[in-house]
CSV table of C-alpha atoms and ligand atoms in Angstrom, one decimal:
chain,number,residue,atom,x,y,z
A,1,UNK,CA,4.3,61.4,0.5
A,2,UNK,CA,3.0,63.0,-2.7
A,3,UNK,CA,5.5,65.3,-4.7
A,4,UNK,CA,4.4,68.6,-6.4
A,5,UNK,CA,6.8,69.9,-9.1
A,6,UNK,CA,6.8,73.1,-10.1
A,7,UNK,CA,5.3,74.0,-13.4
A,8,UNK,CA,7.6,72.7,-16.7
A,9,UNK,CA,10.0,71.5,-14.3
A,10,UNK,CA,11.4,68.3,-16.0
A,11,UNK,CA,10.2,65.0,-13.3
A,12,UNK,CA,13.3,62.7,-14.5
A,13,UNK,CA,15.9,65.6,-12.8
A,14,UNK,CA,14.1,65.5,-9.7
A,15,UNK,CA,14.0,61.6,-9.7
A,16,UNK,CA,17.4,62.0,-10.1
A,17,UNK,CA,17.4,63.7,-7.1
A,18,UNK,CA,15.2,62.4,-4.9
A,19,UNK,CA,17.2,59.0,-5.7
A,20,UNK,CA,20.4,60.6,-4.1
A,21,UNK,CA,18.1,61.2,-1.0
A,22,UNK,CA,17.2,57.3,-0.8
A,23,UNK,CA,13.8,58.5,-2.5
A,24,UNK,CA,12.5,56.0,-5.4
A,25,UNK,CA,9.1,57.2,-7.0
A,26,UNK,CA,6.3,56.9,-9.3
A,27,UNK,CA,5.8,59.8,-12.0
A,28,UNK,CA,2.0,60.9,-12.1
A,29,UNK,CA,0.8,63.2,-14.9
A,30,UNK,CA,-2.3,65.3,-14.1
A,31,UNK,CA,-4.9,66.7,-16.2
A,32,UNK,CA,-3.3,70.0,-16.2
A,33,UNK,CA,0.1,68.5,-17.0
A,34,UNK,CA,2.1,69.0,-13.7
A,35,UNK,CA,3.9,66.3,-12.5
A,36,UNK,CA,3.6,64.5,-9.3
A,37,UNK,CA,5.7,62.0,-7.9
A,38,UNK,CA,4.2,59.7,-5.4
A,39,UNK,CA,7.0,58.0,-2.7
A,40,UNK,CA,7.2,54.1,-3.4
A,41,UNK,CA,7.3,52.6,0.2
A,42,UNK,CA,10.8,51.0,-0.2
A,43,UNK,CA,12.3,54.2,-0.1
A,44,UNK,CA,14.5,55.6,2.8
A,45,UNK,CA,12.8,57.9,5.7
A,46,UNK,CA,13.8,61.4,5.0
A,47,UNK,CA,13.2,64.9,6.4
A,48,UNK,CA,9.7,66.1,4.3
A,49,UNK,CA,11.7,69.6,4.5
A,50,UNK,CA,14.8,67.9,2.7
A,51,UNK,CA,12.6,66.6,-0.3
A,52,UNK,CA,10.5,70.4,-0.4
A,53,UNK,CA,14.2,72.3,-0.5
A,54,UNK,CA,14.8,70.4,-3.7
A,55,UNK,CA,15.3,72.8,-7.0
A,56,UNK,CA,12.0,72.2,-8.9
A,57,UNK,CA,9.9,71.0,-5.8
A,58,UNK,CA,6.8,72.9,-5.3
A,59,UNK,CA,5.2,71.3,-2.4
A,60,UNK,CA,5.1,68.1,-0.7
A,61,UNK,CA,1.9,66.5,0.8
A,62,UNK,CA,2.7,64.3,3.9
A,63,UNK,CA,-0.5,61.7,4.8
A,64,UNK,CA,-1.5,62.0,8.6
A,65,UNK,CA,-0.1,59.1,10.7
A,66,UNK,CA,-2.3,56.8,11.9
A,67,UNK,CA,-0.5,56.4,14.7
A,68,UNK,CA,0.5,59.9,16.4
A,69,UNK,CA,0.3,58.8,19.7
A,70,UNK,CA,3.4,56.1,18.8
A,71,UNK,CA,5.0,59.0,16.7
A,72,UNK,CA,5.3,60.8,20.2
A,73,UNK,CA,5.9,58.0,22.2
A,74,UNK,CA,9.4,58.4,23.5
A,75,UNK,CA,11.9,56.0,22.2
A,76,UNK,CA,13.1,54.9,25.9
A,77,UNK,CA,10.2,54.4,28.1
A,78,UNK,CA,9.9,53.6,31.9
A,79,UNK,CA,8.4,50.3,33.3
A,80,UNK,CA,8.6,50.3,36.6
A,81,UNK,CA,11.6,52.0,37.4
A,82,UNK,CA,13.7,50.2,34.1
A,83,UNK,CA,14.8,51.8,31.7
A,84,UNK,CA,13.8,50.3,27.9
A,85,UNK,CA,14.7,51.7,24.9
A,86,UNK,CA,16.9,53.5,22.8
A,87,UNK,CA,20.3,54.7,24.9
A,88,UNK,CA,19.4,52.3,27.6
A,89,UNK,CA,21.2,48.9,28.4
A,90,UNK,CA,19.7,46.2,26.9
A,91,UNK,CA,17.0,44.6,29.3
A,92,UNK,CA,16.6,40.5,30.1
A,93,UNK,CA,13.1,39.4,30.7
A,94,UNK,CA,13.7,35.7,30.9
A,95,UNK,CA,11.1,33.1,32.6
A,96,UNK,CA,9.5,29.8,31.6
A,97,UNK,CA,6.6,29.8,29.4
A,98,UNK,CA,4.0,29.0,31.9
A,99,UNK,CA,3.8,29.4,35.6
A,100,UNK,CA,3.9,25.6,36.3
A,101,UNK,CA,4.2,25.8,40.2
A,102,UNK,CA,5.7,28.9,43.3
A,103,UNK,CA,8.5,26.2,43.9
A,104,UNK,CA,9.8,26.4,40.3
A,105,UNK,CA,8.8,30.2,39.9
A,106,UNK,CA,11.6,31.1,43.0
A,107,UNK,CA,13.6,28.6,41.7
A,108,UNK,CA,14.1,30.3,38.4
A,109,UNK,CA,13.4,33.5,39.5
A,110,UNK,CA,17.1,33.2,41.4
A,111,UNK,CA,18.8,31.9,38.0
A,112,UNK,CA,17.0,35.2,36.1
A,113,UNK,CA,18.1,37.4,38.1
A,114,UNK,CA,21.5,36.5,38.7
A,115,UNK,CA,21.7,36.4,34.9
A,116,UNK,CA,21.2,40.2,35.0
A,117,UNK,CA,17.6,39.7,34.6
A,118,UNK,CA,15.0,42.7,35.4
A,119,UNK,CA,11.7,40.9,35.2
A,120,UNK,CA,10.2,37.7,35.6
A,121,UNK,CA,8.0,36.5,32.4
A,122,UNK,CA,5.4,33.4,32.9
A,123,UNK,CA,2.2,33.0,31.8
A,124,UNK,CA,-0.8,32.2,34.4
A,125,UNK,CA,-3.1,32.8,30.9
A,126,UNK,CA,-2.1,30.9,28.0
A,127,UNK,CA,-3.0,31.4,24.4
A,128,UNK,CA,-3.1,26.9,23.0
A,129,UNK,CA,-3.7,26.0,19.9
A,130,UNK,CA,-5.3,23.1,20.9
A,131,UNK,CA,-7.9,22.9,23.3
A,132,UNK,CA,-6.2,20.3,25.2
A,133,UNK,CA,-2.8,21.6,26.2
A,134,UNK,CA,-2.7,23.2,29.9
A,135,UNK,CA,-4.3,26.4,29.5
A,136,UNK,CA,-2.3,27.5,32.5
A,137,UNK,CA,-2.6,27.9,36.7
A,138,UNK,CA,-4.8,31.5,36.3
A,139,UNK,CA,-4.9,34.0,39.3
A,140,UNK,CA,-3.1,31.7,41.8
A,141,UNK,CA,-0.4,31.2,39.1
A,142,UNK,CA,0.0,35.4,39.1
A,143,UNK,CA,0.6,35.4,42.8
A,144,UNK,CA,3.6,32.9,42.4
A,145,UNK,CA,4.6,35.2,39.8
A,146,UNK,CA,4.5,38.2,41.3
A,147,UNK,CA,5.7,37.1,45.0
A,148,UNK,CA,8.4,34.6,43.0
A,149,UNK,CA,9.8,38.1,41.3
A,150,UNK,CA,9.5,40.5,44.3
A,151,UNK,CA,11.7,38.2,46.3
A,152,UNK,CA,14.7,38.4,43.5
A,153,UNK,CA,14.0,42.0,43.1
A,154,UNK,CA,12.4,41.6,39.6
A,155,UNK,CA,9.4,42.7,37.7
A,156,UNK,CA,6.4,40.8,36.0
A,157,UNK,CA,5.7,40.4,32.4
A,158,UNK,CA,2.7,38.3,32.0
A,159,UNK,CA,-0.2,37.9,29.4
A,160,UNK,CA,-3.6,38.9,29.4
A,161,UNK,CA,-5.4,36.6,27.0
A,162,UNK,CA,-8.8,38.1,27.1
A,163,UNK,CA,-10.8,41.0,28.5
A,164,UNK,CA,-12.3,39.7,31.7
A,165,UNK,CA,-8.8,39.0,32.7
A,166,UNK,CA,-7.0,42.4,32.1
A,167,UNK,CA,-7.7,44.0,35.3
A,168,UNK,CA,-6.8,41.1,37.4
A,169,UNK,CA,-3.7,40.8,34.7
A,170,UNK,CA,-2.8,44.5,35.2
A,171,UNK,CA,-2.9,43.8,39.1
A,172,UNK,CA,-0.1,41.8,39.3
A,173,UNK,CA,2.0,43.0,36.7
A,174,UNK,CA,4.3,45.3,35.6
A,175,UNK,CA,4.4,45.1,32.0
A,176,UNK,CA,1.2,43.2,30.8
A,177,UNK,CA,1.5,41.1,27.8
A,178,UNK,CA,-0.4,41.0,24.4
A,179,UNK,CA,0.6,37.7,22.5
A,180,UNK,CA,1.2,37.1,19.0
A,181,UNK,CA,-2.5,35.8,18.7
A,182,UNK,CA,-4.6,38.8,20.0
A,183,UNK,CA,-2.8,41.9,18.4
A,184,UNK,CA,-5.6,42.1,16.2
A,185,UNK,CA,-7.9,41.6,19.3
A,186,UNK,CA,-9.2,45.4,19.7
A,187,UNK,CA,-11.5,44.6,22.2
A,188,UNK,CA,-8.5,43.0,24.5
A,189,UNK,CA,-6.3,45.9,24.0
A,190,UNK,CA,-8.7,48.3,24.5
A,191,UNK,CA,-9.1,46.6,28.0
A,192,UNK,CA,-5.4,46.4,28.7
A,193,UNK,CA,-5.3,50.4,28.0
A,194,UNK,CA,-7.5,51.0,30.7
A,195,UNK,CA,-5.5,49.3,33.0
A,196,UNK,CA,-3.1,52.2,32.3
A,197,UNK,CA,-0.5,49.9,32.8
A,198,UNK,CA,2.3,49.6,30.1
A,199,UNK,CA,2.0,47.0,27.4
A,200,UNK,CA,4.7,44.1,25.7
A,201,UNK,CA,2.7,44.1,22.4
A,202,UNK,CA,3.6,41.3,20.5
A,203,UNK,CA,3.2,41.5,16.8
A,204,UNK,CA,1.1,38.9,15.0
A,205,UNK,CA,2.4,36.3,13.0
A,206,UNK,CA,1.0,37.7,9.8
A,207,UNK,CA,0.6,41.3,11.1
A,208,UNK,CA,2.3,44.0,9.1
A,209,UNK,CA,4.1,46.8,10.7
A,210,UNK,CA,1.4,49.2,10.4
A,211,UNK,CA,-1.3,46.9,11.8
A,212,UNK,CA,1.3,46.5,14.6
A,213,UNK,CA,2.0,50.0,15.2
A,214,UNK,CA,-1.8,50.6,14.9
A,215,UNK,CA,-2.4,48.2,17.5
A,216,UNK,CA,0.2,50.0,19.6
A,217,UNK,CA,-2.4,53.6,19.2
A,218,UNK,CA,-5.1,51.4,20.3
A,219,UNK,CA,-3.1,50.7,23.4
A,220,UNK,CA,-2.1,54.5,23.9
A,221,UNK,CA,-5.3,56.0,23.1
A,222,UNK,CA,-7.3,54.2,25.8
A,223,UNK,CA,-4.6,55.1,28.3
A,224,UNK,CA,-1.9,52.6,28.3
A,225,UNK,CA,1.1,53.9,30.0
A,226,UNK,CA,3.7,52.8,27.1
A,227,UNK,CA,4.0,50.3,24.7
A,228,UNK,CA,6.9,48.3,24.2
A,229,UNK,CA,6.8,46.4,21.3
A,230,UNK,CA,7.8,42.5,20.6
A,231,UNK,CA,9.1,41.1,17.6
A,232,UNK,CA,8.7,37.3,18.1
A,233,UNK,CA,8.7,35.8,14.8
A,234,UNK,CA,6.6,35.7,11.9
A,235,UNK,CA,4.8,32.4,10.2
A,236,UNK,CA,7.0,30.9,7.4
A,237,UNK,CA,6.6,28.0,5.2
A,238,UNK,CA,9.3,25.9,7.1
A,239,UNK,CA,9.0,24.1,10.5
A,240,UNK,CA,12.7,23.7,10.8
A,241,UNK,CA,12.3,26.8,12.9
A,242,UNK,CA,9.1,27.8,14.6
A,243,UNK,CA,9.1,31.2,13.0
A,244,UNK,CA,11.0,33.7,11.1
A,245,UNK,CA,12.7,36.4,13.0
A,246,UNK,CA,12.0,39.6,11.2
A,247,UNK,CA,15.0,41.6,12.2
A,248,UNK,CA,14.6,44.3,9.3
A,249,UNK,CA,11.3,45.3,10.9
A,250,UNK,CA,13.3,45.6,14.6
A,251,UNK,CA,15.8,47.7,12.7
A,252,UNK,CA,13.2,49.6,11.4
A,253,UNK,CA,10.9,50.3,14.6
A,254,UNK,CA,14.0,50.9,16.5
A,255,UNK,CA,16.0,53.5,13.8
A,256,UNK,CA,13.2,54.9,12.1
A,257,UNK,CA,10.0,54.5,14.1
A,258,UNK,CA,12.3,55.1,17.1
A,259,UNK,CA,10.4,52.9,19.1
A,260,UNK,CA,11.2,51.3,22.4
A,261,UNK,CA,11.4,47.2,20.7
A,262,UNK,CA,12.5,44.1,22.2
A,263,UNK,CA,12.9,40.6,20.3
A,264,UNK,CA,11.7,37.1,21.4
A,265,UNK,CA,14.1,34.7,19.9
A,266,UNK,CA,12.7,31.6,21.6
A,267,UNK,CA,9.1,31.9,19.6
A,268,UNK,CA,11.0,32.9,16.8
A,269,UNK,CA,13.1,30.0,16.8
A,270,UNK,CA,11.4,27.3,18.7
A,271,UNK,CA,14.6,25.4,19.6
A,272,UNK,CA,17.6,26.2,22.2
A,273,UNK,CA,20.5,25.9,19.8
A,274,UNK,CA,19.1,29.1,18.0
A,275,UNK,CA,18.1,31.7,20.4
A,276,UNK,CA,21.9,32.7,21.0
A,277,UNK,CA,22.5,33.8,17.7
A,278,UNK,CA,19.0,35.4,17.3
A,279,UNK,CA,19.4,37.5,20.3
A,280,UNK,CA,22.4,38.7,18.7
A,281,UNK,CA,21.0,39.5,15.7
A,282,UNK,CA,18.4,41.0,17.2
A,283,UNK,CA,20.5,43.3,19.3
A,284,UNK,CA,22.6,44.6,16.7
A,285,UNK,CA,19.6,45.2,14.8
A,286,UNK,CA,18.2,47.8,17.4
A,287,UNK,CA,16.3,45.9,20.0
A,288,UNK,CA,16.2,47.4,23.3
A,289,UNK,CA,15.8,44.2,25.1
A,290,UNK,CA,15.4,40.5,25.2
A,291,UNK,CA,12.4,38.6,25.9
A,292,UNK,CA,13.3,34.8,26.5
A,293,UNK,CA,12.1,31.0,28.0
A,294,UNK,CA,13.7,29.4,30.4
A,295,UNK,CA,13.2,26.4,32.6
A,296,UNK,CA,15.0,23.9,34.5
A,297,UNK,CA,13.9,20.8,33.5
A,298,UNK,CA,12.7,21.6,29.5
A,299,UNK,CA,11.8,17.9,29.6
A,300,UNK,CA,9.0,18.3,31.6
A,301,UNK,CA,7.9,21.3,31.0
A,302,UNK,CA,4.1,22.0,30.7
A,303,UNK,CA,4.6,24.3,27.2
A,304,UNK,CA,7.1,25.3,24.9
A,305,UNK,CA,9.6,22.9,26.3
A,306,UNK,CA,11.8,22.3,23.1
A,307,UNK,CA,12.9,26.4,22.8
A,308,UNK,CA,13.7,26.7,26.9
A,309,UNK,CA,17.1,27.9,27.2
A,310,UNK,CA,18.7,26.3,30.1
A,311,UNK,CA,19.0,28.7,33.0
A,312,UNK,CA,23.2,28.3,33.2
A,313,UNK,CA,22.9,29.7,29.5
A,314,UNK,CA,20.6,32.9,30.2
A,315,UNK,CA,23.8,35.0,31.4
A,316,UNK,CA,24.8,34.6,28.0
A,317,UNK,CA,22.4,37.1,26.4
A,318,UNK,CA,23.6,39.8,28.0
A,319,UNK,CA,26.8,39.7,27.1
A,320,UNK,CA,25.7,39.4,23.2
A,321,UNK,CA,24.8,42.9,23.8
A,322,UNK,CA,28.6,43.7,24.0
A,323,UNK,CA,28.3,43.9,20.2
A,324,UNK,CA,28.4,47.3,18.6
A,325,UNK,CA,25.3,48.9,18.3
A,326,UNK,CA,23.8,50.0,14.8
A,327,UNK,CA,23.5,54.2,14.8
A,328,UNK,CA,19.9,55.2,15.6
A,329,UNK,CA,18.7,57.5,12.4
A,330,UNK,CA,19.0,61.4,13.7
A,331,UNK,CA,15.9,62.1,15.5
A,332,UNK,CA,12.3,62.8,13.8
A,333,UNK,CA,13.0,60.6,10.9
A,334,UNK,CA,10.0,58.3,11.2
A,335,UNK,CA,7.5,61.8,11.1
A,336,UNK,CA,8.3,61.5,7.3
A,337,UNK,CA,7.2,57.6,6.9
A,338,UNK,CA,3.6,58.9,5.7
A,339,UNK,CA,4.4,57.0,2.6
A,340,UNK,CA,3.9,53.8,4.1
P,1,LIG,C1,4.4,33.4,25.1
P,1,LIG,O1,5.1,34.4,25.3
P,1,LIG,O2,4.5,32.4,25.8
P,1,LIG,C2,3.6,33.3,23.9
P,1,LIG,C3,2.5,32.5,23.8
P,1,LIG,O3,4.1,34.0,22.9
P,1,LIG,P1,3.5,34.4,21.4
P,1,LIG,O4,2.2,35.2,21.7
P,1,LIG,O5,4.6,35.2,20.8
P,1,LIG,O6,3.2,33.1,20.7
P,2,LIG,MN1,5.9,30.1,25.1
C-alpha cells in the first residue's frame, strides 16, 4: 500500500496516525516534494478506506493481489458434504501415513471415526526422501482407502505426488493432497486443478505465505473446486522436533486471509508426545481442522512411525477444540494486505 499526502501536509502527523491504525511506514520524498508513505509489511491489515479517511491523506494506491481467486474464496468451504472453515466445527482427518494393507485401513478406519473423524487420510503415493523407503501400495492401495472409508462413513484425503497420477488420485478421493514437497510443483497442481476436485495444499517447508497462497491460485485457476490449506511445519535448525509449527501464519490465513486452514501437528512435530499440544495451539490459533497420523502398531509401521498417535488418543483432538476460539478480524480485511 503506497500513501499519498496531500500537498505541505506534514508526513510525521500522519505517521502518527497511521501508527494508531496498526500502520508502520516508510517516508518517501519525491522529486516534487510530496510525501509518500509506503506500508512496511509488519503492519496490521486495515480497511484501504480507513487509511484514505485520514486528515492529510490524499490517495492511497493498493497493489493487485496476486491471488484474487483465494481473496474470493469463501472462508468455509464444502468437501464432500463437510463443512471446513471459519464458523464450522473443527474437522478430524486422522489416518496412518501410508496405506500399508485393506485389513489395517478398516481397522483404523473404525478407531477414526469413532473419534469423531470425517475422513480417512493414507497415502497409496508417497513423497521419500530416500529412494529406498516404501514408496507406497499405488492404485490398489486407493481402493483400500476409499472402500476402508466408505464403510465407516468417511471421506478420503490422499496425495497425488505427480501428474500422471492426479486423475486416478482425483478418482478416489475426496480432498486430494499436495505435500509439503510439490507446492512449488506447478505442473502437479496444475494437474490436480483439472481434476476439479478440491485440494489439502500443504505449504512447503521453506515456502512463504505468498508462494503458498500463490500456489493455492494455481489450484483455483485451473478449476480446483477449493483449496484448503495445510500448515504442517516449517524446516528449522533443530531435530528435536521434525519441524516448526508456524502458528502465526495459521492465525494469519485464518483472521486475515480468511482462509479455510487446517494444521498437521504430527509432520510438524514428528513425535506422539507433541501433537496434543500442537493441535491445541493450532486450534486456538484459527485452524479449521486437524490433519493427523495414526496407526495401531507405530512399531511397525511402514513410514512415519515415531509421530503416529495411538488410535485410543485420536478422540482427544477433538475435544482440544473446546478451547475458546480467537475472534476472526471483521470481514474483508485481507483485500487490504496489498502491502505484502
Ligand atoms: C504426509 O502427509 O504423509 C506427508 C508426506 O506430508 P508432508 O508433505 O507434509 O511431508
Ligand atoms: Mn507422514
Amino acid at each position: 500500500m503506497l500513501i499519498t499526502l496531500a500537498p505541505g501536509v506534514d508526513p510525521a502527523r500522519v505517521r502518527h496516525a497511521l501508527v494508531a491504525l496498526g500502520i508502520w511506514t516508510r517516508t518517501l520524498v519525491a522529486a516534487d516534494g510530496r510525501a509518500r508513505l509506503l506500508v512496511e509489511p509488519h503492519s496490521a491489515a486495515v480497511d484501504a478506506a480507513d487509511v484514505a479517511a485520514l486528515d492529510g491523506v490524499e490517495s492511497v494506491a493498493v497493489e493487485p493481489s496476486t491471488h484474487p481467486r483465494i481473496d474470493a474464496q469463501a472462508a468455509c468451504v464444502d468437501i464432500a458434504g463437510v463443512a471446513l472453515g471459519a464458523g464450522a466445527p473443527p474437522v478430524l482427518l486422522a489416518g496412518p501415513c501410508s496405506v500399508e494393507s485393506e485389513e489395517r485401513m478398516h481397522r483404523l478406519a473404525g478407531r477414526v471415526a469413532a473419534a469423531g473423524g470425517r475422513f480417512l487420510r493414507g497415502g497409496a503415493y508417497k513423497p521419500r526422501t530416500s529412494p529406498y523407503s516404501f514408496q507406497g501400495h499405488g492404485e490398489a492401495a486407493l481402493l483400500w482407502l476409499r472402500n476402508a472409508a466408505d464403510a465407516h462413513g468417511l471421506r478420503v484425503v490422499t496425495e497425488a505426488t505427480a501428474e500422471h497420477e492426479a486423475a486416478l488420485v482425483a478418482a478416489h478421493a475426496d480432498l486430494v493432497q499436495i505435500g509439503s514437497r510439490n507446492m512449488h510443483n506447478y505442473a502437479l497442481l496444475r494437474a490436480v486443478g483439472v481434476t476439479g476436485k478440491p485440494a489439502l495444499l500443504k505449504r512447503g517447508m521453506a515456502a512463504t505465505i505468498e508462494e503458498w497462497l500463490s500456489a493455492g491460485e494455481y489450484l483455483l485457476v485451473h478449476g480446483a473446486k477449493a483449496v484448503v490449506f495445510c500448515e504442517r511445519g516449517l524446516r528449522g535448525f533443530d531435530a528435536t522436533t521434525r519441524n516448526v509449527l508456524d502458528v502465526g501464519a495459521i492465525a494469519l490465513l485464518a483472521h486475515v486471509h480468511r482462509q479455510p486452514v487446517v494444521a498437521d501437528p504430527s509432520h510438524a512435530a514428528g513425535r506422539r508426545d507433541l501433537i496434543l499440544p500442537l493441535a491445541r495451539a493450532a486450534l486456538a490459533a484459527g485452524a479449521s481442522g486437524l490433519i493427523v497420523e495414526t496407526h495401531d502398531e507405530p512399531g511397525c509401521a511402514l513410514s512415519d512411525g515415531p509421530q503416529a498417535l495411538p488410535p485410543a488418543e485420536l478422540a482427544a483432538l477433538l475435544r482440544t477444540a473446546e478451547l475458546p476460539r480467537a475472534v476472526p478480524a471483521p470481514e474483508g480485511a485481507n483485500e487490504h494486505r496489498a502491502r505484502a
